[in-house]
Amino acid sequence: MALQERPLGSTGLRVSGLGLGLMGMSDLYGPADEAESIATVHAALDAGVTLLDTGDFYGMGDNELLLARALRGRDRDRVRISVKFGALRDPAGGWSGYDARPEAVKNFLAYSLRRLGTDHIDVYRPARLDPRVPVEDTVGAIAEMVEAGHVRHIGLSEVGAETLRRAHAVHPISDLQIEYSLLSRGIEKEILPAARELGVGVTAYGVLSRGLLSGHWTADRELNGDFRGISPRFQGDNLHRNLALAEALRGVAEANGATPAQAAIAWVASRGADVVPLVGARRRDRLAEALAAADLELSPADLAAIEAAIPDGAAAGDRYAAPMMADLDSER
């Protein structure tokens, strides 16, 4: 396996060509095994993964604590930790909006540094745009933390081209974290060109569309305690139509000696050297499958066949439920 580094934007940040997203190890995708989760982080590090993505609201801080345990005894300087902040939760696990005020930025950061057991975070980003706070104010507050040495690079998540430009005018933005997959190509029209114009990298999450393109999903899967149970793409006829697309992808993948997951990840990686796919593996076997995508060589004809199997705009259903879609500046 050849996991080459890629520059993440033009701020000097370099990361592995695939990153590991830790969300599902603590929240939103149903129960996870902590020991297996930590073993998966260790396997990723041993394979050369350097980008580890978390959020202070994943499991209400538990995900950061899990990452801290996984990094004990490891060389902190070889790891790039990306943290999202600002999503507000309640004791029942519900969602209460976003807070990206300057004073909140510094408060959230202080707690994240303590939970992670580190003196700096490599990429710090608001999880969503706070509609009550100008993005310039939020980025300005993070920039103060860069100056103080607590943050190395500033990122954003799920913002549109105009917001990205406004933020970048305050302080260089390393990367935009945003959903990007064969089923979610909305960034290609305006957002990706704007990022490239500004020298902002892209960390692509949802590259397997939350499992739909993994080749392992079945229509009868139970989704108790899993937020995909309210996701439009996993409902009724939408689910069957999306799984039919996944089966079409399987045919192309197997013709190349690959799994559907590997083909889907390799397709995202092929979109440019400035795009770094995040994989959300919670188990070592799934991680090994995903990392093998780095060795998958796809010709222009292969890429065309993949896109013919899942044409742009073919996804059935929105990528989030309506209330969550309303929070996405990237969809406005």
mmCIF file of C-alpha atoms in Angstrom:
data_model
loop_
_atom_site.group_PDB
_atom_site.id
_atom_site.type_symbol
_atom_site.label_atom_id
_atom_site.label_comp_id
_atom_site.label_asym_id
_atom_site.label_seq_id
_atom_site.Cartn_x
_atom_site.Cartn_y
_atom_site.Cartn_z
ATOM 1 C CA MET A 1 0.000 0.000 0.000
ATOM 2 C CA ALA A 2 1.365 3.404 -0.989
ATOM 3 C CA LEU A 3 -0.242 6.119 1.122
ATOM 4 C CA GLN A 4 1.355 9.247 -0.241
ATOM 5 C CA GLU A 5 1.171 12.659 1.412
ATOM 6 C CA ARG A 6 -0.870 15.459 -0.102
ATOM 7 C CA PRO A 7 -0.733 19.202 0.592
ATOM 8 C CA LEU A 8 -3.918 20.307 2.282
ATOM 9 C CA GLY A 9 -4.314 23.787 0.918
ATOM 10 C CA SER A 10 -1.525 26.335 0.610
ATOM 11 C CA THR A 11 -0.857 27.041 4.292
ATOM 12 C CA GLY A 12 1.919 24.460 4.581
ATOM 13 C CA LEU A 13 -0.167 21.606 5.958
ATOM 14 C CA ARG A 14 0.658 18.165 4.566
ATOM 15 C CA VAL A 15 -1.339 15.037 5.406
ATOM 16 C CA SER A 16 -1.728 11.454 4.302
ATOM 17 C CA GLY A 17 -3.691 10.932 1.092
ATOM 18 C CA LEU A 18 -6.505 9.364 3.127
ATOM 19 C CA GLY A 19 -7.684 10.520 6.534
ATOM 20 C CA LEU A 20 -9.612 8.740 9.266
ATOM 21 C CA GLY A 21 -12.886 10.192 10.540
ATOM 22 C CA LEU A 22 -13.628 9.114 14.112
ATOM 23 C CA MET A 23 -17.254 10.225 14.525
ATOM 24 C CA GLY A 24 -18.835 6.779 14.320
ATOM 25 C CA MET A 25 -16.584 5.475 17.084
ATOM 26 C CA SER A 26 -18.553 7.526 19.632
ATOM 27 C CA ASP A 27 -21.820 8.739 18.174
ATOM 28 C CA LEU A 28 -24.568 8.738 15.568
ATOM 29 C CA TYR A 29 -23.934 5.364 13.892
ATOM 30 C CA GLY A 30 -25.142 3.139 16.708
ATOM 31 C CA PRO A 31 -23.010 1.195 19.197
ATOM 32 C CA ALA A 32 -19.270 0.861 18.636
ATOM 33 C CA ASP A 33 -16.632 -1.186 20.431
ATOM 34 C CA GLU A 34 -14.095 1.068 22.138
ATOM 35 C CA ALA A 35 -11.255 -1.439 22.108
ATOM 36 C CA GLU A 36 -11.781 -2.116 18.410
ATOM 37 C CA SER A 37 -12.029 1.618 17.730
ATOM 38 C CA ILE A 38 -8.676 2.281 19.398
ATOM 39 C CA ALA A 39 -7.152 -0.691 17.573
ATOM 40 C CA THR A 40 -8.453 0.800 14.327
ATOM 41 C CA VAL A 41 -6.800 4.155 15.083
ATOM 42 C CA HIS A 42 -3.552 2.316 15.834
ATOM 43 C CA ALA A 43 -3.815 0.359 12.571
ATOM 44 C CA ALA A 44 -4.382 3.592 10.662
ATOM 45 C CA LEU A 45 -1.332 5.211 12.230
ATOM 46 C CA ASP A 46 0.779 2.139 11.517
ATOM 47 C CA ALA A 47 -0.358 2.260 7.878
ATOM 48 C CA GLY A 48 0.781 5.869 7.512
ATOM 49 C CA VAL A 49 -2.481 7.753 8.103
ATOM 50 C CA THR A 50 -1.625 11.106 9.664
ATOM 51 C CA LEU A 51 -4.971 12.985 9.441
ATOM 52 C CA LEU A 52 -7.402 12.180 12.258
ATOM 53 C CA ASP A 53 -10.726 14.020 12.267
ATOM 54 C CA THR A 54 -12.976 14.489 15.286
ATOM 55 C CA GLY A 55 -15.478 16.937 16.757
ATOM 56 C CA ASP A 56 -15.919 18.183 20.296
ATOM 57 C CA PHE A 57 -19.616 17.299 20.097
ATOM 58 C CA TYR A 58 -19.135 13.685 18.962
ATOM 59 C CA GLY A 59 -20.365 11.808 21.985
ATOM 60 C CA MET A 60 -20.318 15.125 23.889
ATOM 61 C CA GLY A 61 -16.538 15.078 24.160
ATOM 62 C CA ASP A 62 -16.129 11.305 24.372
ATOM 63 C CA ASN A 63 -14.633 11.084 20.883
ATOM 64 C CA GLU A 64 -11.815 13.448 21.800
ATOM 65 C CA LEU A 65 -11.141 11.444 24.968
ATOM 66 C CA LEU A 66 -11.072 8.245 22.907
ATOM 67 C CA LEU A 67 -8.580 9.800 20.506
ATOM 68 C CA ALA A 68 -6.414 10.912 23.413
ATOM 69 C CA ARG A 69 -6.318 7.334 24.700
ATOM 70 C CA ALA A 70 -5.477 6.033 21.244
ATOM 71 C CA LEU A 71 -2.561 8.467 20.902
ATOM 72 C CA ARG A 72 -0.904 7.633 24.204
ATOM 73 C CA GLY A 73 2.649 6.516 23.536
ATOM 74 C CA ARG A 74 2.510 7.749 19.933
ATOM 75 C CA ASP A 75 4.542 10.584 18.435
ATOM 76 C CA ARG A 76 2.171 13.569 18.559
ATOM 77 C CA ASP A 77 4.202 15.454 15.973
ATOM 78 C CA ARG A 78 3.474 12.780 13.341
ATOM 79 C CA VAL A 79 -0.291 13.248 13.674
ATOM 80 C CA ARG A 80 -2.526 16.011 12.351
ATOM 81 C CA ILE A 81 -5.640 16.389 14.503
ATOM 82 C CA SER A 82 -8.624 18.140 12.931
ATOM 83 C CA VAL A 83 -11.384 19.283 15.299
ATOM 84 C CA LYS A 84 -14.834 20.685 14.545
ATOM 85 C CA PHE A 85 -16.539 22.759 17.205
ATOM 86 C CA GLY A 86 -19.690 24.761 17.855
ATOM 87 C CA ALA A 87 -22.541 22.253 17.590
ATOM 88 C CA LEU A 88 -24.713 22.454 20.703
ATOM 89 C CA ARG A 89 -26.155 19.298 22.275
ATOM 90 C CA ASP A 90 -28.578 18.501 25.079
ATOM 91 C CA PRO A 91 -28.430 15.671 27.664
ATOM 92 C CA ALA A 92 -30.660 13.483 25.497
ATOM 93 C CA GLY A 93 -28.216 13.781 22.601
ATOM 94 C CA GLY A 94 -30.375 16.264 20.683
ATOM 95 C CA TRP A 95 -29.192 19.273 18.715
ATOM 96 C CA SER A 96 -29.636 22.895 19.787
ATOM 97 C CA GLY A 97 -27.988 24.933 17.054
ATOM 98 C CA TYR A 98 -24.462 26.324 16.739
ATOM 99 C CA ASP A 99 -22.337 28.797 18.640
ATOM 100 C CA ALA A 100 -19.368 30.344 16.852
ATOM 101 C CA ARG A 101 -19.052 33.593 18.811
ATOM 102 C CA PRO A 102 -15.416 34.604 19.449
ATOM 103 C CA GLU A 103 -15.709 33.940 23.176
ATOM 104 C CA ALA A 104 -17.262 30.540 22.471
ATOM 105 C CA VAL A 105 -14.442 29.678 20.069
ATOM 106 C CA LYS A 106 -11.881 30.110 22.831
ATOM 107 C CA ASN A 107 -14.005 28.281 25.392
ATOM 108 C CA PHE A 108 -14.571 25.255 23.145
ATOM 109 C CA LEU A 109 -10.881 25.203 22.241
ATOM 110 C CA ALA A 110 -9.792 25.185 25.875
ATOM 111 C CA TYR A 111 -11.913 22.117 26.589
ATOM 112 C CA SER A 112 -10.753 20.309 23.449
ATOM 113 C CA LEU A 113 -7.100 20.864 24.275
ATOM 114 C CA ARG A 114 -7.676 19.427 27.746
ATOM 115 C CA ARG A 115 -9.631 16.388 26.534
ATOM 116 C CA LEU A 116 -7.118 15.634 23.794
ATOM 117 C CA GLY A 117 -4.171 16.056 26.126
ATOM 118 C CA THR A 118 -2.297 18.252 23.669
ATOM 119 C CA ASP A 119 -1.048 21.827 23.549
ATOM 120 C CA HIS A 120 -2.240 22.471 20.002
ATOM 121 C CA ILE A 121 -4.802 21.429 17.427
ATOM 122 C CA ASP A 122 -3.590 21.166 13.858
ATOM 123 C CA VAL A 123 -6.818 22.233 12.124
ATOM 124 C CA TYR A 124 -9.637 23.923 14.029
ATOM 125 C CA ARG A 125 -12.947 24.650 12.336
ATOM 126 C CA PRO A 126 -16.549 25.576 13.104
ATOM 127 C CA ALA A 127 -18.790 22.616 12.333
ATOM 128 C CA ARG A 128 -21.299 24.856 10.571
ATOM 129 C CA LEU A 129 -21.744 28.544 9.863
ATOM 130 C CA ASP A 130 -23.401 30.269 12.807
ATOM 131 C CA PRO A 131 -26.032 32.500 11.159
ATOM 132 C CA ARG A 132 -25.902 34.945 14.076
ATOM 133 C CA VAL A 133 -22.153 35.550 13.836
ATOM 134 C CA PRO A 134 -20.235 36.974 10.873
ATOM 135 C CA VAL A 135 -17.750 34.360 9.682
ATOM 136 C CA GLU A 136 -15.086 37.076 9.851
ATOM 137 C CA ASP A 137 -15.544 37.254 13.633
ATOM 138 C CA THR A 138 -15.287 33.496 14.069
ATOM 139 C CA VAL A 139 -12.192 33.189 11.890
ATOM 140 C CA GLY A 140 -10.647 36.223 13.568
ATOM 141 C CA ALA A 141 -10.989 34.546 16.960
ATOM 142 C CA ILE A 142 -9.364 31.345 15.687
ATOM 143 C CA ALA A 143 -6.615 33.465 14.124
ATOM 144 C CA GLU A 144 -5.863 34.820 17.606
ATOM 145 C CA MET A 145 -5.454 31.249 18.782
ATOM 146 C CA VAL A 146 -3.099 30.586 15.861
ATOM 147 C CA GLU A 147 -1.036 33.567 16.969
ATOM 148 C CA ALA A 148 -1.029 32.205 20.524
ATOM 149 C CA GLY A 149 0.178 28.794 19.313
ATOM 150 C CA HIS A 150 -2.901 26.790 20.311
ATOM 151 C CA VAL A 151 -4.008 26.206 16.696
ATOM 152 C CA ARG A 152 -1.827 25.596 13.657
ATOM 153 C CA HIS A 153 -4.295 25.966 10.751
ATOM 154 C CA ILE A 154 -7.865 27.188 10.266
ATOM 155 C CA GLY A 155 -10.470 25.158 8.419
ATOM 156 C CA LEU A 156 -14.140 25.511 7.603
ATOM 157 C CA SER A 157 -16.953 23.026 7.127
ATOM 158 C CA GLU A 158 -19.952 23.013 4.791
ATOM 159 C CA VAL A 159 -19.773 26.653 3.697
ATOM 160 C CA GLY A 160 -20.513 28.117 0.303
ATOM 161 C CA ALA A 161 -18.137 29.905 -2.045
ATOM 162 C CA GLU A 162 -18.998 33.427 -0.857
ATOM 163 C CA THR A 163 -18.500 32.549 2.806
ATOM 164 C CA LEU A 164 -15.229 30.814 1.980
ATOM 165 C CA ARG A 165 -13.944 33.949 0.240
ATOM 166 C CA ARG A 166 -14.963 36.198 3.153
ATOM 167 C CA ALA A 167 -13.279 33.916 5.678
ATOM 168 C CA HIS A 168 -10.106 33.573 3.623
ATOM 169 C CA ALA A 169 -9.804 37.366 3.447
ATOM 170 C CA VAL A 170 -9.424 37.431 7.244
ATOM 171 C CA HIS A 171 -6.922 34.569 7.555
ATOM 172 C CA PRO A 172 -5.738 31.901 5.116
ATOM 173 C CA ILE A 173 -7.988 28.840 5.267
ATOM 174 C CA SER A 174 -6.213 25.499 5.017
ATOM 175 C CA ASP A 175 -9.134 23.368 3.925
ATOM 176 C CA LEU A 176 -12.854 23.055 3.575
ATOM 177 C CA GLN A 177 -14.394 19.917 5.007
ATOM 178 C CA ILE A 178 -17.479 19.042 2.999
ATOM 179 C CA GLU A 179 -19.415 16.028 1.796
ATOM 180 C CA TYR A 180 -18.156 14.820 -1.573
ATOM 181 C CA SER A 181 -18.914 11.473 -3.144
ATOM 182 C CA LEU A 182 -20.387 9.894 -6.247
ATOM 183 C CA LEU A 183 -23.806 10.576 -4.718
ATOM 184 C CA SER A 184 -22.971 14.112 -3.521
ATOM 185 C CA ARG A 185 -21.255 16.213 -6.174
ATOM 186 C CA GLY A 186 -22.807 19.591 -5.404
ATOM 187 C CA ILE A 187 -19.467 21.215 -4.613
ATOM 188 C CA GLU A 188 -18.256 20.894 -8.188
ATOM 189 C CA LYS A 189 -20.268 23.810 -9.592
ATOM 190 C CA GLU A 190 -19.113 26.748 -7.438
ATOM 191 C CA ILE A 191 -17.492 25.661 -4.181
ATOM 192 C CA LEU A 192 -14.621 23.553 -5.502
ATOM 193 C CA PRO A 193 -13.601 26.155 -8.112
ATOM 194 C CA ALA A 194 -13.627 28.850 -5.397
ATOM 195 C CA ALA A 195 -11.492 26.698 -3.113
ATOM 196 C CA ARG A 196 -8.985 26.152 -5.899
ATOM 197 C CA GLU A 197 -8.946 29.840 -6.741
ATOM 198 C CA LEU A 198 -8.038 30.601 -3.110
ATOM 199 C CA GLY A 199 -5.618 27.703 -2.606
ATOM 200 C CA VAL A 200 -7.909 25.990 -0.106
ATOM 201 C CA GLY A 201 -7.801 22.201 0.095
ATOM 202 C CA VAL A 202 -10.796 19.904 0.489
ATOM 203 C CA THR A 203 -11.235 17.157 3.045
ATOM 204 C CA ALA A 204 -14.079 15.078 1.687
ATOM 205 C CA TYR A 205 -16.305 13.282 4.160
ATOM 206 C CA GLY A 206 -19.169 10.921 3.367
ATOM 207 C CA VAL A 207 -17.145 9.398 0.521
ATOM 208 C CA LEU A 208 -19.166 6.181 0.879
ATOM 209 C CA SER A 209 -22.407 8.110 1.424
ATOM 210 C CA ARG A 210 -22.576 6.838 4.993
ATOM 211 C CA GLY A 211 -22.292 3.242 3.898
ATOM 212 C CA LEU A 212 -24.613 3.252 0.894
ATOM 213 C CA LEU A 213 -21.691 2.811 -1.506
ATOM 214 C CA SER A 214 -19.713 0.439 0.698
ATOM 215 C CA GLY A 215 -21.032 -2.717 -0.940
ATOM 216 C CA HIS A 216 -21.956 -3.990 2.518
ATOM 217 C CA TRP A 217 -25.314 -2.247 3.027
ATOM 218 C CA THR A 218 -28.568 -4.188 2.843
ATOM 219 C CA ALA A 219 -32.111 -2.895 2.679
ATOM 220 C CA ASP A 220 -33.163 -4.829 5.780
ATOM 221 C CA ARG A 221 -30.507 -3.392 8.083
ATOM 222 C CA GLU A 222 -31.849 -2.187 11.440
ATOM 223 C CA LEU A 223 -31.058 1.442 12.246
ATOM 224 C CA ASN A 224 -31.984 1.741 15.907
ATOM 225 C CA GLY A 225 -29.968 4.533 17.510
ATOM 226 C CA ASP A 226 -28.433 5.414 14.147
ATOM 227 C CA PHE A 227 -29.023 8.840 12.639
ATOM 228 C CA ARG A 228 -29.184 7.276 9.177
ATOM 229 C CA GLY A 229 -32.641 6.143 10.243
ATOM 230 C CA ILE A 230 -33.865 9.694 9.547
ATOM 231 C CA SER A 231 -31.680 10.307 6.494
ATOM 232 C CA PRO A 232 -33.754 10.681 3.300
ATOM 233 C CA ARG A 233 -31.360 8.508 1.288
ATOM 234 C CA PHE A 234 -32.017 5.559 3.605
ATOM 235 C CA GLN A 235 -35.815 5.784 3.422
ATOM 236 C CA GLY A 236 -38.231 3.606 1.441
ATOM 237 C CA ASP A 237 -37.925 3.807 -2.322
ATOM 238 C CA ASN A 238 -34.936 6.135 -2.012
ATOM 239 C CA LEU A 239 -32.953 3.413 -0.302
ATOM 240 C CA HIS A 240 -33.760 0.841 -2.979
ATOM 241 C CA ARG A 241 -32.858 3.259 -5.768
ATOM 242 C CA ASN A 242 -29.572 4.179 -4.108
ATOM 243 C CA LEU A 243 -28.675 0.553 -3.475
ATOM 244 C CA ALA A 244 -29.319 -0.143 -7.159
ATOM 245 C CA LEU A 245 -26.714 2.515 -7.951
ATOM 246 C CA ALA A 246 -24.330 0.829 -5.522
ATOM 247 C CA GLU A 247 -24.825 -2.469 -7.347
ATOM 248 C CA ALA A 248 -24.027 -0.774 -10.643
ATOM 249 C CA LEU A 249 -20.830 0.491 -9.047
ATOM 250 C CA ARG A 250 -20.046 -3.033 -7.855
ATOM 251 C CA GLY A 251 -19.962 -4.266 -11.433
ATOM 252 C CA VAL A 252 -17.402 -1.641 -12.458
ATOM 253 C CA ALA A 253 -15.347 -2.146 -9.302
ATOM 254 C CA GLU A 254 -15.131 -5.908 -9.627
ATOM 255 C CA ALA A 255 -14.020 -5.561 -13.239
ATOM 256 C CA ASN A 256 -11.016 -3.716 -11.801
ATOM 257 C CA GLY A 257 -10.384 -6.244 -9.042
ATOM 258 C CA ALA A 258 -11.759 -3.883 -6.419
ATOM 259 C CA THR A 259 -14.672 -3.588 -4.022
ATOM 260 C CA PRO A 260 -17.369 -0.910 -4.392
ATOM 261 C CA ALA A 261 -15.945 0.934 -1.383
ATOM 262 C CA GLN A 262 -12.473 1.025 -2.904
ATOM 263 C CA ALA A 263 -13.795 2.291 -6.230
ATOM 264 C CA ALA A 264 -15.851 5.008 -4.525
ATOM 265 C CA ILE A 265 -12.909 6.186 -2.410
ATOM 266 C CA ALA A 266 -10.484 6.089 -5.338
ATOM 267 C CA TRP A 267 -12.919 8.131 -7.430
ATOM 268 C CA VAL A 268 -12.980 10.898 -4.807
ATOM 269 C CA ALA A 269 -9.185 10.806 -4.524
ATOM 270 C CA SER A 270 -8.968 11.152 -8.310
ATOM 271 C CA ARG A 271 -10.767 14.498 -8.267
ATOM 272 C CA GLY A 272 -7.493 16.294 -7.588
ATOM 273 C CA ALA A 273 -4.345 16.340 -5.501
ATOM 274 C CA ASP A 274 -6.049 18.981 -3.342
ATOM 275 C CA VAL A 275 -8.819 16.566 -2.284
ATOM 276 C CA VAL A 276 -8.234 14.247 0.697
ATOM 277 C CA PRO A 277 -10.936 11.619 1.348
ATOM 278 C CA LEU A 278 -11.882 10.885 4.949
ATOM 279 C CA VAL A 279 -12.925 7.299 5.641
ATOM 280 C CA GLY A 280 -15.105 6.553 8.637
ATOM 281 C CA ALA A 281 -13.971 3.003 9.395
ATOM 282 C CA ARG A 282 -14.734 1.782 12.915
ATOM 283 C CA ARG A 283 -13.127 -1.640 12.498
ATOM 284 C CA ARG A 284 -9.746 -2.800 11.304
ATOM 285 C CA ASP A 285 -11.142 -4.909 8.476
ATOM 286 C CA ARG A 286 -13.096 -1.990 7.070
ATOM 287 C CA LEU A 287 -10.039 0.241 7.437
ATOM 288 C CA ALA A 288 -7.854 -2.237 5.553
ATOM 289 C CA GLU A 289 -10.401 -2.362 2.747
ATOM 290 C CA ALA A 290 -10.542 1.435 2.547
ATOM 291 C CA LEU A 291 -6.772 1.938 2.625
ATOM 292 C CA ALA A 292 -6.337 -0.467 -0.286
ATOM 293 C CA ALA A 293 -8.081 2.163 -2.418
ATOM 294 C CA ALA A 294 -4.765 4.037 -2.401
ATOM 295 C CA ASP A 295 -3.326 1.311 -4.606
ATOM 296 C CA LEU A 296 -6.231 1.248 -7.039
ATOM 297 C CA GLU A 297 -5.181 2.698 -10.376
ATOM 298 C CA LEU A 298 -8.129 3.935 -12.390
ATOM 299 C CA SER A 299 -7.713 4.876 -16.040
ATOM 300 C CA PRO A 300 -9.802 7.628 -17.631
ATOM 301 C CA ALA A 301 -11.977 4.861 -19.067
ATOM 302 C CA ASP A 302 -12.423 3.341 -15.601
ATOM 303 C CA LEU A 303 -13.408 6.702 -14.138
ATOM 304 C CA ALA A 304 -15.875 7.234 -16.976
ATOM 305 C CA ALA A 305 -17.395 3.814 -16.318
ATOM 306 C CA ILE A 306 -17.781 4.647 -12.618
ATOM 307 C CA GLU A 307 -19.528 7.902 -13.459
ATOM 308 C CA ALA A 308 -21.760 6.111 -15.946
ATOM 309 C CA ALA A 309 -22.759 3.678 -13.199
ATOM 310 C CA ILE A 310 -23.600 6.563 -10.844
ATOM 311 C CA PRO A 311 -24.273 9.669 -12.947
ATOM 312 C CA ASP A 312 -24.074 13.112 -11.406
ATOM 313 C CA GLY A 313 -27.391 13.859 -9.711
ATOM 314 C CA ALA A 314 -28.546 10.241 -9.605
ATOM 315 C CA ALA A 315 -28.886 10.079 -5.805
ATOM 316 C CA ALA A 316 -32.415 9.613 -4.485
ATOM 317 C CA GLY A 317 -33.112 11.937 -1.570
ATOM 318 C CA ASP A 318 -31.247 14.782 0.091
ATOM 319 C CA ARG A 319 -28.067 14.045 2.006
ATOM 320 C CA TYR A 320 -29.569 15.220 5.309
ATOM 321 C CA ALA A 321 -33.062 15.543 6.766
ATOM 322 C CA ALA A 322 -34.673 18.922 6.089
ATOM 323 C CA PRO A 323 -33.804 20.613 9.436
ATOM 324 C CA MET A 324 -30.138 19.687 9.005
ATOM 325 C CA MET A 325 -30.090 20.755 5.368
ATOM 326 C CA ALA A 326 -31.282 24.179 6.519
ATOM 327 C CA ASP A 327 -28.057 24.533 8.545
ATOM 328 C CA LEU A 328 -25.816 24.070 5.505
ATOM 329 C CA ASP A 329 -24.439 27.280 4.084
ATOM 330 C CA SER A 330 -23.041 25.106 1.291
ATOM 331 C CA GLU A 331 -26.571 24.339 0.084
ATOM 332 C CA ARG A 332 -27.783 27.928 -0.196
#
